[in-house]
mmCIF file of C-alpha atoms in Angstrom:
data_model
loop_
_atom_site.group_PDB
_atom_site.id
_atom_site.type_symbol
_atom_site.label_atom_id
_atom_site.label_comp_id
_atom_site.label_asym_id
_atom_site.label_seq_id
_atom_site.Cartn_x
_atom_site.Cartn_y
_atom_site.Cartn_z
ATOM 1 C CA PHE T 12 -40.562 -17.084 -14.581
ATOM 2 C CA PRO T 13 -42.514 -14.376 -15.598
ATOM 3 C CA GLU T 14 -45.312 -15.123 -18.014
ATOM 4 C CA SER T 15 -44.525 -11.674 -20.000
ATOM 5 C CA LEU T 16 -41.203 -12.654 -20.695
ATOM 6 C CA GLN T 17 -41.894 -16.314 -21.847
ATOM 7 C CA LEU T 18 -42.507 -15.536 -25.557
ATOM 8 C CA PRO T 19 -39.738 -13.570 -25.953
ATOM 9 C CA CYS T 20 -37.446 -16.325 -24.507
ATOM 10 C CA LEU T 21 -38.875 -18.971 -26.864
ATOM 11 C CA ALA T 22 -38.334 -17.017 -29.542
ATOM 12 C CA ALA T 23 -34.696 -16.615 -28.314
ATOM 13 C CA VAL T 24 -34.377 -20.388 -28.146
ATOM 14 C CA ARG T 25 -34.550 -20.561 -32.094
ATOM 15 C CA ARG T 26 -32.050 -18.058 -32.499
ATOM 16 C CA LEU T 27 -29.390 -18.552 -29.399
ATOM 17 C CA SER T 28 -27.480 -21.551 -29.006
ATOM 18 C CA ALA T 29 -27.387 -22.684 -25.224
ATOM 19 C CA ARG T 30 -24.185 -23.198 -23.723
ATOM 20 C CA ARG T 31 -25.289 -25.867 -20.999
ATOM 21 C CA SER T 32 -21.819 -26.413 -19.449
ATOM 22 C CA HIS T 33 -22.034 -22.850 -17.823
ATOM 23 C CA ALA T 34 -26.076 -22.551 -17.130
ATOM 24 C CA ARG T 35 -28.301 -23.320 -14.498
ATOM 25 C CA PRO T 36 -31.071 -25.471 -15.118
ATOM 26 C CA GLU T 37 -33.762 -23.209 -15.109
ATOM 27 C CA MET T 38 -31.753 -21.002 -17.647
ATOM 28 C CA TRP T 39 -31.801 -24.226 -20.095
ATOM 29 C CA HIS T 40 -35.372 -24.513 -20.267
ATOM 30 C CA TYR T 41 -36.174 -21.204 -21.469
ATOM 31 C CA GLY T 42 -33.042 -21.559 -23.693
ATOM 32 C CA ILE T 43 -31.676 -17.964 -22.815
ATOM 33 C CA VAL T 44 -28.133 -19.030 -21.819
ATOM 34 C CA GLY T 45 -25.232 -17.412 -23.605
ATOM 35 C CA MET T 46 -27.528 -14.258 -24.502
ATOM 36 C CA THR T 47 -26.131 -10.969 -24.410
ATOM 37 C CA GLU T 48 -27.651 -7.981 -22.700
ATOM 38 C CA GLU T 49 -27.859 -6.481 -26.037
ATOM 39 C CA GLY T 50 -29.229 -9.527 -27.605
ATOM 40 C CA TRP T 51 -31.975 -9.874 -24.786
ATOM 41 C CA ALA T 52 -33.024 -6.288 -25.361
ATOM 42 C CA ARG T 53 -33.255 -6.860 -29.288
ATOM 43 C CA TRP T 54 -35.375 -10.105 -28.953
ATOM 44 C CA THR T 55 -37.617 -8.609 -26.350
ATOM 45 C CA GLY T 56 -38.296 -5.296 -27.733
ATOM 46 C CA GLY T 57 -36.285 -3.299 -25.508
ATOM 47 C CA ILE T 58 -37.164 -5.270 -22.429
ATOM 48 C CA LEU T 59 -34.215 -5.159 -19.695
ATOM 49 C CA MET T 60 -32.576 -8.318 -18.783
ATOM 50 C CA PRO T 61 -33.488 -9.486 -14.978
ATOM 51 C CA ASN T 62 -30.438 -9.069 -12.540
ATOM 52 C CA ASP T 63 -30.387 -13.039 -11.787
ATOM 53 C CA LEU T 64 -30.090 -13.813 -15.756
ATOM 54 C CA LEU T 65 -26.704 -11.463 -16.051
ATOM 55 C CA PRO T 66 -23.809 -13.248 -16.962
ATOM 56 C CA ALA T 67 -21.609 -13.508 -13.935
ATOM 57 C CA LEU T 68 -18.109 -11.971 -14.227
ATOM 58 C CA ARG T 69 -15.473 -14.185 -13.132
ATOM 59 C CA PRO T 70 -11.797 -12.545 -12.627
ATOM 60 C CA ALA T 71 -8.910 -13.623 -14.896
ATOM 61 C CA ARG T 72 -6.817 -14.374 -11.798
ATOM 62 C CA VAL T 73 -7.199 -14.916 -8.063
ATOM 63 C CA ALA T 74 -7.139 -11.700 -6.061
ATOM 64 C CA TRP T 75 -3.940 -11.392 -3.974
ATOM 65 C CA ASN T 76 -5.567 -11.100 -0.770
ATOM 66 C CA LYS T 77 -7.618 -13.971 -0.922
ATOM 67 C CA GLY T 78 -7.478 -15.981 2.013
ATOM 68 C CA ARG T 79 -5.309 -13.480 3.934
ATOM 69 C CA LEU T 80 -5.634 -11.417 7.014
ATOM 70 C CA ILE T 81 -5.285 -7.876 5.864
ATOM 71 C CA GLY T 82 -5.233 -4.737 8.305
ATOM 72 C CA GLN T 83 -3.168 -2.212 9.356
ATOM 73 C CA LYS T 84 0.432 -2.484 9.647
ATOM 74 C CA ARG T 85 1.904 -2.102 13.281
ATOM 75 C CA PRO T 86 4.584 0.410 13.705
ATOM 76 C CA LEU T 87 7.983 -0.819 14.572
ATOM 77 C CA LEU T 88 8.764 0.009 18.314
ATOM 78 C CA PRO T 89 11.841 1.883 19.573
ATOM 79 C CA ARG T 90 13.958 -1.146 20.521
ATOM 80 C CA HIS T 91 12.996 -2.408 17.202
ATOM 81 C CA VAL T 92 14.668 0.574 15.275
ATOM 82 C CA TRP T 93 17.758 0.395 17.269
ATOM 83 C CA SER T 94 18.086 -3.348 16.580
ATOM 84 C CA ILE T 95 17.715 -3.398 13.095
ATOM 85 C CA ARG T 96 20.229 -0.143 12.813
ATOM 86 C CA VAL T 97 22.979 -2.244 14.679
ATOM 87 C CA ARG T 98 22.588 -5.201 12.568
ATOM 88 C CA LEU T 99 22.871 -3.040 9.527
ATOM 89 C CA GLU T 100 25.949 -1.289 10.747
ATOM 90 C CA MET T 101 27.228 -4.575 11.917
ATOM 91 C CA ALA T 102 26.654 -5.976 8.244
ATOM 92 C CA ASP T 103 28.439 -2.756 6.786
ATOM 93 C CA ASN T 104 25.319 -2.418 4.400
ATOM 94 C CA PRO T 105 25.303 1.428 3.854
ATOM 95 C CA ARG T 106 22.659 1.442 1.522
ATOM 96 C CA ASP T 107 20.251 -0.400 3.556
ATOM 97 C CA LEU T 108 20.939 1.597 6.483
ATOM 98 C CA ALA T 109 20.524 4.837 4.804
ATOM 99 C CA LEU T 110 17.602 3.310 3.368
ATOM 100 C CA PHE T 111 15.946 2.578 6.988
ATOM 101 C CA ASN T 112 17.038 5.760 8.563
ATOM 102 C CA MET T 113 15.347 7.802 5.886
ATOM 103 C CA ALA T 114 12.084 5.665 5.720
ATOM 104 C CA VAL T 115 11.850 6.272 9.470
ATOM 105 C CA ASP T 116 12.655 9.856 9.403
ATOM 106 C CA SER T 117 10.765 11.019 6.218
ATOM 107 C CA LYS T 118 7.583 9.314 6.852
ATOM 108 C CA LEU T 119 6.945 8.940 3.301
ATOM 109 C CA ARG T 120 5.152 6.134 1.296
ATOM 110 C CA GLY T 121 7.015 3.613 -0.098
ATOM 111 C CA CYS T 122 6.282 4.580 -3.738
ATOM 112 C CA ASP T 123 7.603 8.170 -2.777
ATOM 113 C CA LEU T 124 10.567 6.886 -0.775
ATOM 114 C CA VAL T 125 11.965 4.809 -3.492
ATOM 115 C CA ALA T 126 11.605 7.846 -5.926
ATOM 116 C CA LEU T 127 13.770 10.146 -3.968
ATOM 117 C CA ARG T 128 16.662 11.965 -6.035
ATOM 118 C CA VAL T 129 20.024 12.674 -4.590
ATOM 119 C CA ARG T 130 19.358 16.501 -5.302
ATOM 120 C CA ASP T 131 16.092 16.247 -3.184
ATOM 121 C CA VAL T 132 18.306 15.578 0.261
ATOM 122 C CA PHE T 133 21.847 16.799 -0.825
ATOM 123 C CA ALA T 134 22.863 20.275 -1.773
ATOM 124 C CA ALA T 135 26.054 22.318 -1.510
ATOM 125 C CA GLY T 136 28.133 19.307 -0.657
ATOM 126 C CA ARG T 137 26.060 18.373 2.541
ATOM 127 C CA VAL T 138 22.635 16.322 3.260
ATOM 128 C CA LYS T 139 20.033 19.036 4.052
ATOM 129 C CA GLU T 140 18.318 19.397 7.521
ATOM 130 C CA ARG T 141 14.796 19.536 6.024
ATOM 131 C CA ALA T 142 13.497 18.354 2.788
ATOM 132 C CA SER T 143 10.283 18.268 0.786
ATOM 133 C CA MET T 144 8.806 16.411 -2.099
ATOM 134 C CA ILE T 145 5.489 16.148 -4.167
ATOM 135 C CA GLN T 146 3.278 13.396 -2.897
ATOM 136 C CA SER T 147 2.718 11.063 -5.856
ATOM 137 C CA LYS T 148 -0.948 9.751 -4.644
ATOM 138 C CA THR T 149 -2.030 13.454 -3.663
ATOM 139 C CA GLY T 150 0.071 15.598 -5.555
ATOM 140 C CA LYS T 151 0.583 17.703 -2.503
ATOM 141 C CA PRO T 152 4.001 18.757 -0.950
ATOM 142 C CA VAL T 153 4.960 17.306 2.130
ATOM 143 C CA SER T 154 8.265 18.215 4.382
ATOM 144 C CA PHE T 155 10.180 16.187 6.466
ATOM 145 C CA GLU T 156 13.258 16.446 8.953
ATOM 146 C CA ILE T 157 16.646 14.610 8.586
ATOM 147 C CA THR T 158 18.043 13.947 11.877
ATOM 148 C CA GLU T 159 21.561 13.909 12.167
ATOM 149 C CA THR T 160 21.845 9.981 12.756
ATOM 150 C CA THR T 161 20.184 9.923 9.123
ATOM 151 C CA ARG T 162 22.352 12.632 7.563
ATOM 152 C CA LEU T 163 25.450 10.551 8.341
ATOM 153 C CA SER T 164 24.409 7.368 6.803
ATOM 154 C CA LEU T 165 22.838 9.408 3.840
ATOM 155 C CA GLU T 166 26.388 11.156 3.450
ATOM 156 C CA ARG T 167 28.198 7.832 3.535
ATOM 157 C CA TRP T 168 25.951 6.338 1.002
ATOM 158 C CA ILE T 169 26.004 9.105 -1.313
ATOM 159 C CA ARG T 170 29.595 9.341 -1.213
ATOM 160 C CA ASP T 171 30.283 5.345 -2.142
ATOM 161 C CA PRO T 172 31.744 4.874 -5.534
ATOM 162 C CA GLU T 173 28.749 2.971 -6.426
ATOM 163 C CA MET T 174 26.534 5.960 -6.314
ATOM 164 C CA ILE T 175 28.977 8.298 -8.636
ATOM 165 C CA GLY T 176 27.058 10.059 -11.232
ATOM 166 C CA LEU T 177 23.696 8.453 -10.376
ATOM 167 C CA ASP T 178 20.689 10.555 -10.054
ATOM 168 C CA PHE T 179 18.150 8.388 -7.753
ATOM 169 C CA LEU T 180 18.960 7.905 -4.237
ATOM 170 C CA TRP T 181 17.898 4.413 -4.300
ATOM 171 C CA PRO T 182 19.107 3.143 -7.667
ATOM 172 C CA SER T 183 18.007 -0.335 -8.954
ATOM 173 C CA ARG T 184 20.396 -2.978 -9.526
ATOM 174 C CA ILE T 185 18.087 -4.359 -12.473
ATOM 175 C CA HIS T 186 18.958 -2.882 -15.883
ATOM 176 C CA GLY T 187 16.311 -0.448 -17.386
ATOM 177 C CA SER T 188 15.000 0.147 -13.693
ATOM 178 C CA PRO T 189 15.964 3.946 -12.703
ATOM 179 C CA HIS T 190 15.271 3.081 -8.991
ATOM 180 C CA LEU T 191 14.284 0.472 -6.611
ATOM 181 C CA SER T 192 10.917 -0.683 -7.037
ATOM 182 C CA THR T 193 8.216 -0.830 -4.298
ATOM 183 C CA ARG T 194 7.900 -4.656 -4.482
ATOM 184 C CA GLN T 195 12.075 -4.987 -3.723
ATOM 185 C CA TYR T 196 11.756 -2.394 -0.915
ATOM 186 C CA ALA T 197 8.818 -4.367 0.560
ATOM 187 C CA ARG T 198 11.146 -7.485 0.464
ATOM 188 C CA ILE T 199 13.950 -5.426 2.070
ATOM 189 C CA VAL T 200 11.598 -4.388 4.959
ATOM 190 C CA ARG T 201 10.277 -8.138 5.291
ATOM 191 C CA GLY T 202 13.861 -9.189 5.619
ATOM 192 C CA TRP T 203 14.513 -6.230 8.450
ATOM 193 C CA VAL T 204 11.224 -7.642 10.452
ATOM 194 C CA MET T 205 12.331 -11.150 10.249
ATOM 195 C CA SER T 206 15.893 -10.455 11.557
ATOM 196 C CA LEU T 207 13.871 -9.757 14.649
ATOM 197 C CA GLY T 208 12.067 -12.641 14.710
ATOM 198 C CA LEU T 209 8.632 -10.656 14.464
ATOM 199 C CA GLU T 210 6.000 -11.955 12.514
ATOM 200 C CA PRO T 211 6.566 -10.919 8.878
ATOM 201 C CA SER T 212 2.712 -10.699 8.116
ATOM 202 C CA ALA T 213 1.949 -8.032 10.909
ATOM 203 C CA TYR T 214 4.638 -5.605 9.265
ATOM 204 C CA GLY T 215 5.177 -3.860 5.859
ATOM 205 C CA THR T 216 6.260 -0.684 4.466
ATOM 206 C CA HIS T 217 3.418 1.462 6.254
ATOM 207 C CA SER T 218 5.011 0.327 9.354
ATOM 208 C CA MET T 219 8.251 2.446 8.427
ATOM 209 C CA ARG T 220 5.421 5.352 7.867
ATOM 210 C CA ARG T 221 3.833 4.990 11.037
ATOM 211 C CA THR T 222 7.021 4.291 13.432
ATOM 212 C CA LYS T 223 7.747 7.817 13.885
ATOM 213 C CA VAL T 224 4.430 9.341 14.181
ATOM 214 C CA ALA T 225 3.220 6.756 16.564
ATOM 215 C CA GLN T 226 5.630 8.157 19.118
ATOM 216 C CA ILE T 227 5.097 11.574 18.442
ATOM 217 C CA TYR T 228 1.141 11.378 18.980
ATOM 218 C CA LYS T 229 2.122 8.955 21.955
ATOM 219 C CA LYS T 230 4.264 11.559 23.657
ATOM 220 C CA THR T 231 2.291 14.902 22.594
ATOM 221 C CA GLY T 232 -0.952 13.944 21.645
ATOM 222 C CA ASN T 233 -0.987 16.336 18.706
ATOM 223 C CA LEU T 234 -3.063 14.987 15.839
ATOM 224 C CA ARG T 235 -2.741 18.144 14.115
ATOM 225 C CA ALA T 236 1.188 17.737 13.619
ATOM 226 C CA VAL T 237 0.787 14.224 12.831
ATOM 227 C CA GLN T 238 -1.372 15.042 10.042
ATOM 228 C CA LEU T 239 1.085 17.473 9.050
ATOM 229 C CA LEU T 240 3.900 15.020 8.935
ATOM 230 C CA LEU T 241 2.047 12.289 6.902
ATOM 231 C CA GLY T 242 0.481 14.869 4.280
ATOM 232 C CA HIS T 243 -2.812 13.777 5.061
ATOM 233 C CA THR T 244 -5.633 16.267 3.597
ATOM 234 C CA LYS T 245 -8.461 15.233 6.286
ATOM 235 C CA MET T 246 -7.989 14.885 9.884
ATOM 236 C CA ASP T 247 -10.287 11.699 9.756
ATOM 237 C CA SER T 248 -7.595 9.798 7.530
ATOM 238 C CA THR T 249 -4.854 10.786 10.422
ATOM 239 C CA VAL T 250 -7.228 9.450 13.183
ATOM 240 C CA ARG T 251 -7.877 6.098 11.206
ATOM 241 C CA TYR T 252 -4.335 5.653 10.247
ATOM 242 C CA LEU T 253 -3.338 6.102 13.631
ATOM 243 C CA GLY T 254 -6.281 4.176 15.448
ATOM 244 C CA VAL T 255 -6.809 6.795 17.866
ATOM 245 C CA ASP T 256 -10.298 5.873 18.968
ATOM 246 C CA ILE T 257 -9.206 2.284 19.798
ATOM 247 C CA GLU T 258 -5.660 3.294 21.449
ATOM 248 C CA ASP T 259 -7.211 6.048 23.607
ATOM 249 C CA ALA T 260 -10.568 3.578 24.664
ATOM 250 C CA LEU T 261 -8.024 0.858 25.687
ATOM 251 C CA SER T 262 -5.846 3.164 27.775
ATOM 252 C CA LEU T 263 -8.864 4.641 29.354
ATOM 253 C CA SER T 264 -9.979 1.232 30.239
ATOM 254 C CA GLU T 265 -6.699 -0.003 31.518
ATOM 255 C CA GLY T 266 -6.578 3.210 34.085
ATOM 256 C CA ILE T 267 -9.659 2.049 35.624
ATOM 257 C CA ASP T 268 -9.452 -0.666 38.205
ATOM 258 C CA LEU T 269 -12.700 -1.840 39.974
#
């Protein structure tokens, strides 16, 4: 322990009570346990407290991702998309069918998808072929197409008696909540993934956002188009989002046979 700090520490012993249950042995000796930075500066004449003596901050709760493998979520493959559509049609679930089709077509983040309003996609008695909305994350507009399959499922859902007089496209069934929450949307996506026998931890709401753009990039290689569709400000974000470097490197490597 620095000699220049021994006297101030001994002075602190007479004024502060040590909490030994959370202290290190070397801190007990000098009686500085429990002292705040302000108290230290006051009793030492303005000397800054050493970093190793600063009190440790303990989180109020365990981090949600502790012990979990967190990474990019995989996009759904075309066969997965058709399988989920068929299952939802057979289950006669118009809301989830429209939600699934809209999630694939719009490529929106979950927070923006659940906040869609009827007027965003429906006007003059019919579903729009193209729509746009302001992204909550960036505050910038993004446009998306609505294919015929999605338009048919949306029109069926909007004309459902359950939707009469409602403003949001995906109303919540919980009193007091205006629209579907992102957490509930994540549970719905998890159900779709598990119905196919896929590993649920490998897929999530971002899988829906990545599904169509992954196919667009695979077929065209047009990164600029993907950037516009995702509403990214920087090209680097799109490159990282698609994992382009890894996929391209593996494709090149697989084409070389020695």
